[in-house]
mmCIF file of C-alpha atoms in Angstrom:
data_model
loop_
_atom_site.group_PDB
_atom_site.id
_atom_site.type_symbol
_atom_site.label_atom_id
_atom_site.label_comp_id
_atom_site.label_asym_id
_atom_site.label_seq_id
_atom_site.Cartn_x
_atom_site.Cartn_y
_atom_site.Cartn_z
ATOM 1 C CA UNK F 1 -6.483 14.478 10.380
ATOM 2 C CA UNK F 2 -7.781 16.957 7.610
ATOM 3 C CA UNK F 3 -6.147 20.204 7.320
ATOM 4 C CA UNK F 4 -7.316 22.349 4.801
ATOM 5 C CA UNK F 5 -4.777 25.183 3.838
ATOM 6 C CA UNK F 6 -6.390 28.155 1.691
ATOM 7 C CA UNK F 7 -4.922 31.423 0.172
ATOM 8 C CA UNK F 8 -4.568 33.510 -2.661
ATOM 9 C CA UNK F 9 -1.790 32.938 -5.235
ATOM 10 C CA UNK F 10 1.620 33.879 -3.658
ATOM 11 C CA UNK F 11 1.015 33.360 -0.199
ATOM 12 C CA UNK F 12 3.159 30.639 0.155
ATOM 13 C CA UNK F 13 0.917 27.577 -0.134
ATOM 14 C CA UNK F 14 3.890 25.856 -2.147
ATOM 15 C CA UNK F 15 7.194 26.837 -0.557
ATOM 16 C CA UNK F 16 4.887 25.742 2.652
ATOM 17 C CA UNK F 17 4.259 22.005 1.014
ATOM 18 C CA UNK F 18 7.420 21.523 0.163
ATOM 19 C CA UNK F 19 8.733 22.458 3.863
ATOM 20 C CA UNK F 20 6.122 20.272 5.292
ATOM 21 C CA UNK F 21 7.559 17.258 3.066
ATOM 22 C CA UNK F 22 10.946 17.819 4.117
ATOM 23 C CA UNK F 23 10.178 18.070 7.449
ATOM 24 C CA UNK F 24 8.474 14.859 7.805
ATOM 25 C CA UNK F 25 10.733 12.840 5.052
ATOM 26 C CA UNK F 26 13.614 13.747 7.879
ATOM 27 C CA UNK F 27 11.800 12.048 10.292
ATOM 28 C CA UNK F 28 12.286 8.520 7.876
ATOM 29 C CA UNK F 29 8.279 9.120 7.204
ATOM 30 C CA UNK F 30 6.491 8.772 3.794
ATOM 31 C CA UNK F 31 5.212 12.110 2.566
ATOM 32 C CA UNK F 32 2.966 12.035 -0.751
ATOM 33 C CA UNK F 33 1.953 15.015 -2.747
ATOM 34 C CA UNK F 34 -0.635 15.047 -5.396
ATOM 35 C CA UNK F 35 -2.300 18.229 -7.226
ATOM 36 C CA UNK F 36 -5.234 18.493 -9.211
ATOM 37 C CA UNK F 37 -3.601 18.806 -12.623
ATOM 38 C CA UNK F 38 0.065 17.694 -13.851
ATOM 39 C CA UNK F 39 0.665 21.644 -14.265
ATOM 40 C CA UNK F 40 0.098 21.852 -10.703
ATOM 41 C CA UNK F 41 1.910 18.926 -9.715
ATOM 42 C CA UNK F 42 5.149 20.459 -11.962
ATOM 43 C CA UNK F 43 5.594 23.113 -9.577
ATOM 44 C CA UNK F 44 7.473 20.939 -6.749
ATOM 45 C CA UNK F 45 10.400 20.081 -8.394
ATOM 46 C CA UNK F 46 11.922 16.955 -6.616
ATOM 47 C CA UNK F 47 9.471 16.465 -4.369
ATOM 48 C CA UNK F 48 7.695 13.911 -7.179
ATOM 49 C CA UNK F 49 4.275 15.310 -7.284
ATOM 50 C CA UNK F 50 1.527 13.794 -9.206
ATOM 51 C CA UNK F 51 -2.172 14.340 -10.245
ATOM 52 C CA UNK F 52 -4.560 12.906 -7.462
ATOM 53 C CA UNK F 53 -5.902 10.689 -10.427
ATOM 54 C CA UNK F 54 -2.056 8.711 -10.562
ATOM 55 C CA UNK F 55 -1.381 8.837 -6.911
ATOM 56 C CA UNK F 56 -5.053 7.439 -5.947
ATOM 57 C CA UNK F 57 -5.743 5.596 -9.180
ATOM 58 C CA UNK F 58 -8.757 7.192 -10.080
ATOM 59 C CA UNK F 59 -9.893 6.245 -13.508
ATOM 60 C CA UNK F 60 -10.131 9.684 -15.646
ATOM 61 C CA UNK F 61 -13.630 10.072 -17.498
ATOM 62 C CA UNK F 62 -13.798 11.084 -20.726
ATOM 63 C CA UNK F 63 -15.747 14.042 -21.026
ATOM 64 C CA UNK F 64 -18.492 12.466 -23.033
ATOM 65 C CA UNK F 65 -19.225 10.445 -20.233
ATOM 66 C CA UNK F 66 -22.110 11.576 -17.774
ATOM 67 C CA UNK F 67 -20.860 11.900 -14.162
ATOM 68 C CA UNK F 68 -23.184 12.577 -11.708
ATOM 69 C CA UNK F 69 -23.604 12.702 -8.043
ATOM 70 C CA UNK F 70 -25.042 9.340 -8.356
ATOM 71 C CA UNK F 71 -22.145 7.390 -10.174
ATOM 72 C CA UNK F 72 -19.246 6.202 -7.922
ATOM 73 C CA UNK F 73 -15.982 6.345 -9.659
ATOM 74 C CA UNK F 74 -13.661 3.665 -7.336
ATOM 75 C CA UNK F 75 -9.309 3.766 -7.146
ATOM 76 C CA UNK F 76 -8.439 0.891 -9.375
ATOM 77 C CA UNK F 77 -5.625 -0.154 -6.595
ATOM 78 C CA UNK F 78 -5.691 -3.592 -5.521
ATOM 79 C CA UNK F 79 -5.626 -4.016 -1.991
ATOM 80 C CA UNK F 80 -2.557 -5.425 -1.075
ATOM 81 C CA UNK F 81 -0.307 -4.352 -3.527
ATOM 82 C CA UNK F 82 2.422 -2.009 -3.919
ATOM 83 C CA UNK F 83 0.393 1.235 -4.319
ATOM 84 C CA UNK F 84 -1.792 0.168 -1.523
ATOM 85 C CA UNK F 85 0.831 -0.527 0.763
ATOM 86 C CA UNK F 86 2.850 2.692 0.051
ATOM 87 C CA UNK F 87 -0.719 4.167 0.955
ATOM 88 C CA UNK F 88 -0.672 2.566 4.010
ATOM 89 C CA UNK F 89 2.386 3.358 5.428
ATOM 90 C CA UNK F 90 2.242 7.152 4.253
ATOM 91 C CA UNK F 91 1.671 9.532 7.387
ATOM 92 C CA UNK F 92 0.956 13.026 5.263
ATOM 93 C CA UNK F 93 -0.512 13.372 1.942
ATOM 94 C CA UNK F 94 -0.514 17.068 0.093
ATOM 95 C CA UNK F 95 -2.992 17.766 -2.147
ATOM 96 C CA UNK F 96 -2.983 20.688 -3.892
ATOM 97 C CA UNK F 97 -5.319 22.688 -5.840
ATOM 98 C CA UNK F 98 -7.578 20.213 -3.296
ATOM 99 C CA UNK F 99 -10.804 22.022 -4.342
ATOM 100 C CA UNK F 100 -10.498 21.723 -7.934
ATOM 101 C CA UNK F 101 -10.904 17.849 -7.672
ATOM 102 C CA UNK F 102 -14.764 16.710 -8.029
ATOM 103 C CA UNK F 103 -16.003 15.105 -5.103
ATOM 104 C CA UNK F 104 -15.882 11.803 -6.296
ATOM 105 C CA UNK F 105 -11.961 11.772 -6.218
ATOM 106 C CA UNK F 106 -12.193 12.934 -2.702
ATOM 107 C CA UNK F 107 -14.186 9.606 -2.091
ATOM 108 C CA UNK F 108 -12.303 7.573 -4.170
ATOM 109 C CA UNK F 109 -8.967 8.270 -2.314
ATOM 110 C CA UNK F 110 -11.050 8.014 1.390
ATOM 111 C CA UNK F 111 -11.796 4.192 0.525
ATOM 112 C CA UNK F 112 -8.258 2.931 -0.823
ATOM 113 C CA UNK F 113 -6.785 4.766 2.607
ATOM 114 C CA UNK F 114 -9.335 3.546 4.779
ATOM 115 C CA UNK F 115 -10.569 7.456 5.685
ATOM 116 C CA UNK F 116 -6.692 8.761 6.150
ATOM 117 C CA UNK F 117 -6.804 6.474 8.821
ATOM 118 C CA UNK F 118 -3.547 7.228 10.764
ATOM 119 C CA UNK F 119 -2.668 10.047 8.486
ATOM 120 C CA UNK F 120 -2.391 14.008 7.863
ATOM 121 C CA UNK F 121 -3.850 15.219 4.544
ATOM 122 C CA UNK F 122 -3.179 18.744 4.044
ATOM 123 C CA UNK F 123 -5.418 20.108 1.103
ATOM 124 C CA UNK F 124 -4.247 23.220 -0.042
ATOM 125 C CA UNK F 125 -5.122 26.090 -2.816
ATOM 126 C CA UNK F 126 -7.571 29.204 -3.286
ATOM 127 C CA UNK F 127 -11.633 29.024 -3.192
ATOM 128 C CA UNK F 128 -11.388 31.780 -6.043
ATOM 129 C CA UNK F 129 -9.792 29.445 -8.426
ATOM 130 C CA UNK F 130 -11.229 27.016 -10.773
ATOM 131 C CA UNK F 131 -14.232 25.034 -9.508
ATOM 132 C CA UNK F 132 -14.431 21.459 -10.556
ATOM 133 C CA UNK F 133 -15.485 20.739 -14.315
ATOM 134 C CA UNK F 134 -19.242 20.487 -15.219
ATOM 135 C CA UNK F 135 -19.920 19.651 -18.827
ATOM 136 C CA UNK F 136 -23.128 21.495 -19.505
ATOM 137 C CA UNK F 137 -23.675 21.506 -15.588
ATOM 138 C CA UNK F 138 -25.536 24.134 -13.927
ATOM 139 C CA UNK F 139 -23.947 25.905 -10.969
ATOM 140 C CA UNK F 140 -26.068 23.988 -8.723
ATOM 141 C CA UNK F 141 -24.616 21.275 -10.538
ATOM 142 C CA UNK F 142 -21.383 21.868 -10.324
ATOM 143 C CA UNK F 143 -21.460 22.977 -6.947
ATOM 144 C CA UNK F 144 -22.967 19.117 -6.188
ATOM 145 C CA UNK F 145 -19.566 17.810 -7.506
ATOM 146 C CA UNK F 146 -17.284 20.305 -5.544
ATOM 147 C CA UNK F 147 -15.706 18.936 -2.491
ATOM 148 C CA UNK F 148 -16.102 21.962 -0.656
ATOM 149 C CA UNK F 149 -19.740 20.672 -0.262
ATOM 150 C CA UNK F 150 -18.587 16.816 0.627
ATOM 151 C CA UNK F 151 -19.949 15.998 4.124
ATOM 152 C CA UNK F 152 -16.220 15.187 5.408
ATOM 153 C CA UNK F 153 -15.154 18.889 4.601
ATOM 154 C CA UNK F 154 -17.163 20.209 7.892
ATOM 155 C CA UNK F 155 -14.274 18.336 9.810
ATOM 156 C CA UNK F 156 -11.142 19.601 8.696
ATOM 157 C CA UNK F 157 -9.083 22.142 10.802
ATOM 158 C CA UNK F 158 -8.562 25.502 8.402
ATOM 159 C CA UNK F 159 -5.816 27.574 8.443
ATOM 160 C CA UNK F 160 -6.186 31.024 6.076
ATOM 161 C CA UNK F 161 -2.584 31.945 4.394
ATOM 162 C CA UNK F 162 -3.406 35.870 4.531
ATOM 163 C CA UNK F 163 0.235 36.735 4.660
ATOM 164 C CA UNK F 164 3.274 35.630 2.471
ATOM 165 C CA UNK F 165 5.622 33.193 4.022
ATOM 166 C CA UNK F 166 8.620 33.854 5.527
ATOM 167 C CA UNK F 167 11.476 31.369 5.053
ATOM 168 C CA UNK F 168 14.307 32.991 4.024
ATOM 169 C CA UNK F 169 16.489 30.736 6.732
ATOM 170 C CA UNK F 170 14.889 27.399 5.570
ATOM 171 C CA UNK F 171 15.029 28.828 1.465
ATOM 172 C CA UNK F 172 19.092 29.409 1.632
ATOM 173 C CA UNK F 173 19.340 25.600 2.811
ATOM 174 C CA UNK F 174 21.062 23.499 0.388
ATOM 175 C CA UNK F 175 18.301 20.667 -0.781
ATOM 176 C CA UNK F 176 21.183 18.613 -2.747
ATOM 177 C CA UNK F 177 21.628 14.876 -2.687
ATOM 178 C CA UNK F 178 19.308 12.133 -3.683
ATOM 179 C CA UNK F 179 15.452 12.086 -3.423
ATOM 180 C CA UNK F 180 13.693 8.980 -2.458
ATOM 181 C CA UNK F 181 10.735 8.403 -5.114
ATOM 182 C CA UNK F 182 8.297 6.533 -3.448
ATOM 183 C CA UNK F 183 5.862 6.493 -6.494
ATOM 184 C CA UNK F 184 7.091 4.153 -9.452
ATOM 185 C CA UNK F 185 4.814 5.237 -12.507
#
């Protein structure tokens, strides 16, 4: 299942995330999160965030390569080993800042997890922010790359943060203890 999670800056996107990991790490389930860039990964402290690229295993291009809608960029993760088994036996994966990923890391990750078979992926962040990255790319190009456009998109269930969150009974609940890091770098 692909839930797609949008809203403007402050409406609670994170504090929502980290809620949703909680909830389902209580029920002795896996919960992955992954952002777009390690500066959006930073904000969820102790929930062990990473950039889609590290939790998929997406090779990162160097810009003076040419990507194009016609080169597939594949997860380097074996099947069968230890990444691909966490993979397996994860039942939600947050991604945030979901729609500043190109396309191709969208496909990437659908192949190493089998289409999310069995899973929830909740892709979160604001259609007003950053667009994927282009180098000397048209806007027709760039909107080629976006995964807004990406055929599996039309499925998702959306859900519009318009309003800011209210969790001021879950926010004054103590979080201490240990955290179980699934991902070994």
């Amino acid at each position: 299942m692909l839930v797609c999670v949008l809203g403007e800056a402050g409406t609670g996107k994170t504090t929502f995330a980290q809620k949703l990991c909680a909830y389902v790490r209580s029920q002795s389930k896996i919960a992955l999160g992954c952002a777009a860039t390690a500066l959006a990964s930073q904000v969820y402290i102790n929930d062990y965030f990473v950039t889609a690229h590290e939790l998929f295993k997406i090779p990162v291009v160097d810009d003076s390569e040419d990507i194009d809608s016609t080169n597939e960029i594949l997860s380097k993760i074996k099947w069968g080993d230890e990444r691909h088994t966490l993979l397996q036996q994860t039942s939600m994966i947050i991604w945030d800042e979901f729609m500043s990923n190109h396309a191709h890391c969208l496909n990437a990750a659908l192949k190493i997890t089998n289409h999310f078979t069995g899973k929830v992926v909740v892709c979160m962040g604001d259609t007003r922010q950053i667009p994927p990255v282009v180098v000397r790319g048209s806007a027709a190009e760039v909107c080629l790359l976006s995964i807004m456009v990406f055929a599996l998109f039309c499925y998702c269930s959306l859900g519009l943060c318009c309003i800011q969150f209210e969790f001021d009974v879950l926010q004054n609940q103590s979080n201490e203890g240990p955290v179980y890091n699934p991902i070994e770098n």
